[in-house]
Amino acid sequence: MINIQPYESPEYFVLILGLLLPIIIGLFYGKRLVNYETLFSLVFLVLTFGGDKWQQGVALIGYVLFELLVIFSYSKYRSKQNQTSVFVVAVLLAIAPLVVVKLTPLFSTNSSIIGFLGISYLTFKTVQMVMEMRDGAIKEFEPVLFVRFLLFFPTISSGPIDRFRRFKKDYQTAPDREKYLCMIDKAVKYLFLGFLYKFILGYFFGKILLPIVSHAALAHKMAFFHTGLSWPLVEYMYTYSMYLFFDFAGYSLFAIAISYLMGIESPMNFNQPFKSHNVKDFWNRWHMSLSFWFRDYVFMRFTFFLMKHKLIKNKLRISQVAYLANFLIMGFWHGVTWYYVLYGAFHAVAIIINDYWLRFKKTHNVPHNRWTEGLAIFTTFNVVCFSFLIFSGFLNTLWFK
Amino acid sequence: MSVKKKLWNIFGPIITAGLLVFIAFFAANQFVSVNKATEKRAAVSLSSNVYKGSVIKSAALKDGYVPFFGSSELSRMDPFHPASMAQKYHRNYRPFLLGNPGTQSLSHLMQMQGMKSQIKNKKVVFIISPQWFTKQGQVPQAYNFYNSPIGTIKWIKSATNSSMTRYTAKRILAMNVSGNSGAIHQSLENLADGKKVTAMQKMQLNMSESGLTAEDKLFSAFVSGKNEAKISRDQAKLPKQYDFNKLTNTANHLAAQQSNDNPFGISNSFFKKRLAKGHKLEKLEGSQTEINYLQSPEYADFELILAQFAKWHVDPIFVITPVNQKWVQYTGLSDEMYQKSDQKIKYQLSSQGFNHVVDLSADGGKKYFMEDTIHLGWNGWLAMNQKVAPFLEQKQAQPKYQIQSRFISNQWQQAE
C-alpha cells in the first residue's frame, strides 16, 4: 500500500490536480459535486494516513469519534444549561488527546500511539467549536458538516486554521462564476509562489545552506568561553529563519491554493512578516491563522476572565498577564521542551516591552520618518530571528548534546 | 472580459511555460551532443552533476578517457596528479575523475551504471581509501548528495533476482533516498523482496529516465573549467621529457617549499585552513586510537563493485592509499589495524582474481609522499603513476574472475 505525504513531491501535485478536475469543472458551472468530493477526500486521507502510516490512520479515526462525542454531548447540554464548570470540562476533554500526545515524549522515547500528523490543527478546530457553542454563536450540532470541516484535507496536516462558521458559509453554496474565476486565478498564483518558496528558496536555505552553517556552528562549540557563541551561529540563526519562513509559507500557499480550487476561501497564513514594524505587528503577519486563533480563544477570553472577576485592577497589568499566558500556552503547544517554552516566554516579554514603548511613544514626541521606520523593521527582524534560533532547538544540540 | 479571455489570462502563462520547457527538453534531446572541449573540462571538474549524470561520461569514455574512481584524494591537484601527468607526457589515455569526499563503493556502483555500455571490457583505475571502511560505512547524507537517479534507474531496469541484487536494493533503501514514495523506491522494495519490477513501475521509470536524460543533456554544457585551467598551469611545471629522477627532484623541490611550516610535512595551505585554527590540533592528538577499519558494511558494498566489474569484464587496477605516518603517530591511529584492513581488502581482491593492485598503504612515511593527513601528493602521485600508467598503456591479459557471494555476508563484513 502506498503512502504519499501532502505537498512533498511533483507526483502529489499531478495526482491532486488531476483528481480535482471534476470538482473544478463542477464549480465552474456553479455546482458542488458533494459525493465526488467525499470520495476524493477519502482517497487522499487514505493516501496520507494509509500504507506504513496506517497506525496514524487508526488514531485519526479514534480521535474524530472521540471529539464527535465530546461536542455532541456538550451541544446537548448547552441547549439546556450553561455552567462554566461543564464548559471547562468539555474544553479539557477536547484537548486531552493533544495533551497526551505532547506529553508522551517526556516519559517515553516512542511517540504516542494516539498521535497522527495534524492532531494540533484538528484540536484547534474542535476547541473552537466548544467555545463558540458556549457563546451561543454555534447553536446546533451538525455532525456531517463538522467532520467535513475537521477533515478538510488540504489543510489537515498543518493548517491554516479555518473557522467553522466561515467554512460553513463557503461550503453550503458554490461561488458564482465571476468569483470562482478570481479564486482560480489566485490559486494558480499561490501554487507557483509556493513552488518558489518551498522548493527553491526553502530548499536552498534548509537543505543546502543549513547543513553547512550548522556544521560550522557546531565546530565552534567551544568558542567564546565555551558558550558556542560564534559568527557561524549568527549565520545559522538567519539561515534557519529564512528556511522556516519559506518552507512554512510555501506549504501554506499550497494548502490555500487547493482550498480555493475547491471553492473554499481558507484564511491566509502569512503577510510579509519580515516587514513588521514591531513584535505586535509581526504576530498579525506571521502564522496568522494560529495567532488569531490564540488571540480570539486564549488572549481575549483570558482578559475578560481577569476583568470579570476583578483579579487584577490595572488595565496594563491585565494585558501583560494575558500576553504571558497566551504565549506560554503557545510555547507549550509547540512541544514540551525548554526551547519551545522559552520561545513563548521570549515573545511574551518582547510584546510587553513593545507595549511599553508604544505607550511611551503616544505621550512623548518621538520622531517618525523613514529612517526610524527602517530601524524599527531592522530591530523587529533581528528580535524575531533570535526567537527562531531559540525555537529551532539548535541551542539544545549546541549546549547539551 | 469574456470568460474565455479570463481563462486564458489564468492558464495561458502556465501553458506557454510548459510548452517552452517541453521544447527546451526536446531540443536538448535531439540536438545537444557533448563536444571534446566539454569532455576535457568535465574530466577534471569533479562536478557532482557530471558524477551523477550519464551523457558526458559515456561520450568521454568513447573518446579514450579512463575512469579514475576515488574520493577526496582526486581533488588534491598538483603537477604530479594523474590528470596533469597524462596531459604533459601525451599518454594514450586521459583520466576521467569520478569521486568526491563522501563517494564510496555504493555511490560508485550506481553512478557507473550511467556509462554501462562504454565501460564494458575496458580498463579502469579504482583508488580505495581504507577510511571508507568505518563501522557505519557509506554515510547516507553523502550518498544522497551524490545519488545518481539516472544510474539507479538503469540499475533497477537491468537487475535480475539474485542475492547480490537483493542485497544492493536493501543497501540503497537503507540510504533512504527520495523518502518512501515514487517508482524508484517501490521498485527497489520489490527487488529487495526478490520480486519483479512491475510493468507500471517500469513505465514510470522509463518516463523519469527520459526526463533526466534530457536534463542531463541540457545542462551538460555548464561544467566549470576551473580545474582544467589549474591542471594546464600545473603541468607546465613538469620537466619536458618523462624522467623519473628529474620528476622526483621537482617533486621534492616543490614539496619542500609548500610544506615547510608544520611538523607533519602537510601542505601549508591545508595546515593553515584545516588544522592550525584554535585548539583543533590539540584536540586531535591521540584522538584516533579507537578507529577500526576492519569491520564495515563497506566490505560488502565493495564486493558489489567487484561483482559488477566481473559481469561487465572490466579490467581494474586498484590503488590502496596510505596515511601520513607523522600524522598516524600524532593521532594514535593503529598501524597494525591499518595494515590488517589493507590485508583484508587485498585478500578479497586476490581470492576473486583481481590481480592488479598498487598497495601504497605502508608508504605514508616516505618523504613528500602525502599532501596532507590522508591524501596522496607529490611523490605519492608519482609512485601511483609509475604503476598505473604502464598498466593503462600496455595490453593486458584477459582477466578471469571468480566472484564469491560469501564476501557480501555479514560474517565477512565483521571478520577481523
Short mmCIF file of C-alpha atoms in Angstrom, two decimals, chain A residues 4 18 29 31 35 52 88 145 205 208 216 236 239 250 282 293 316 322 331 354 369 373 381:
data_model
loop_
_atom_site.label_atom_id
_atom_site.label_comp_id
_atom_site.label_asym_id
_atom_site.label_seq_id
_atom_site.Cartn_x
_atom_site.Cartn_y
_atom_site.Cartn_z
CA ILE A 4 2.03 9.97 -0.03
CA GLY A 18 -5.88 15.61 -11.87
CA TYR A 29 -20.68 25.51 -13.77
CA LYS A 31 -22.30 23.04 -8.87
CA ASN A 35 -20.45 12.92 -3.48
CA ASP A 52 3.05 2.20 6.51
CA VAL A 88 -14.23 23.82 31.27
CA LEU A 145 -20.54 19.26 8.36
CA PHE A 205 18.12 27.61 2.82
CA ILE A 208 21.86 23.31 1.12
CA ALA A 216 30.33 25.27 11.13
CA TYR A 236 22.65 29.69 11.46
CA THR A 239 19.52 30.81 7.61
CA GLY A 250 5.20 27.76 0.79
CA PHE A 282 4.73 40.60 13.49
CA TRP A 293 -6.91 31.75 16.97
CA LEU A 316 -1.98 47.43 31.64
CA ALA A 322 -2.79 37.76 29.26
CA GLY A 331 5.10 27.64 23.55
CA ASN A 354 6.76 46.69 22.82
CA ASN A 369 10.45 59.24 9.48
CA GLU A 373 10.77 53.06 10.35
CA PHE A 381 13.54 41.38 12.22
#
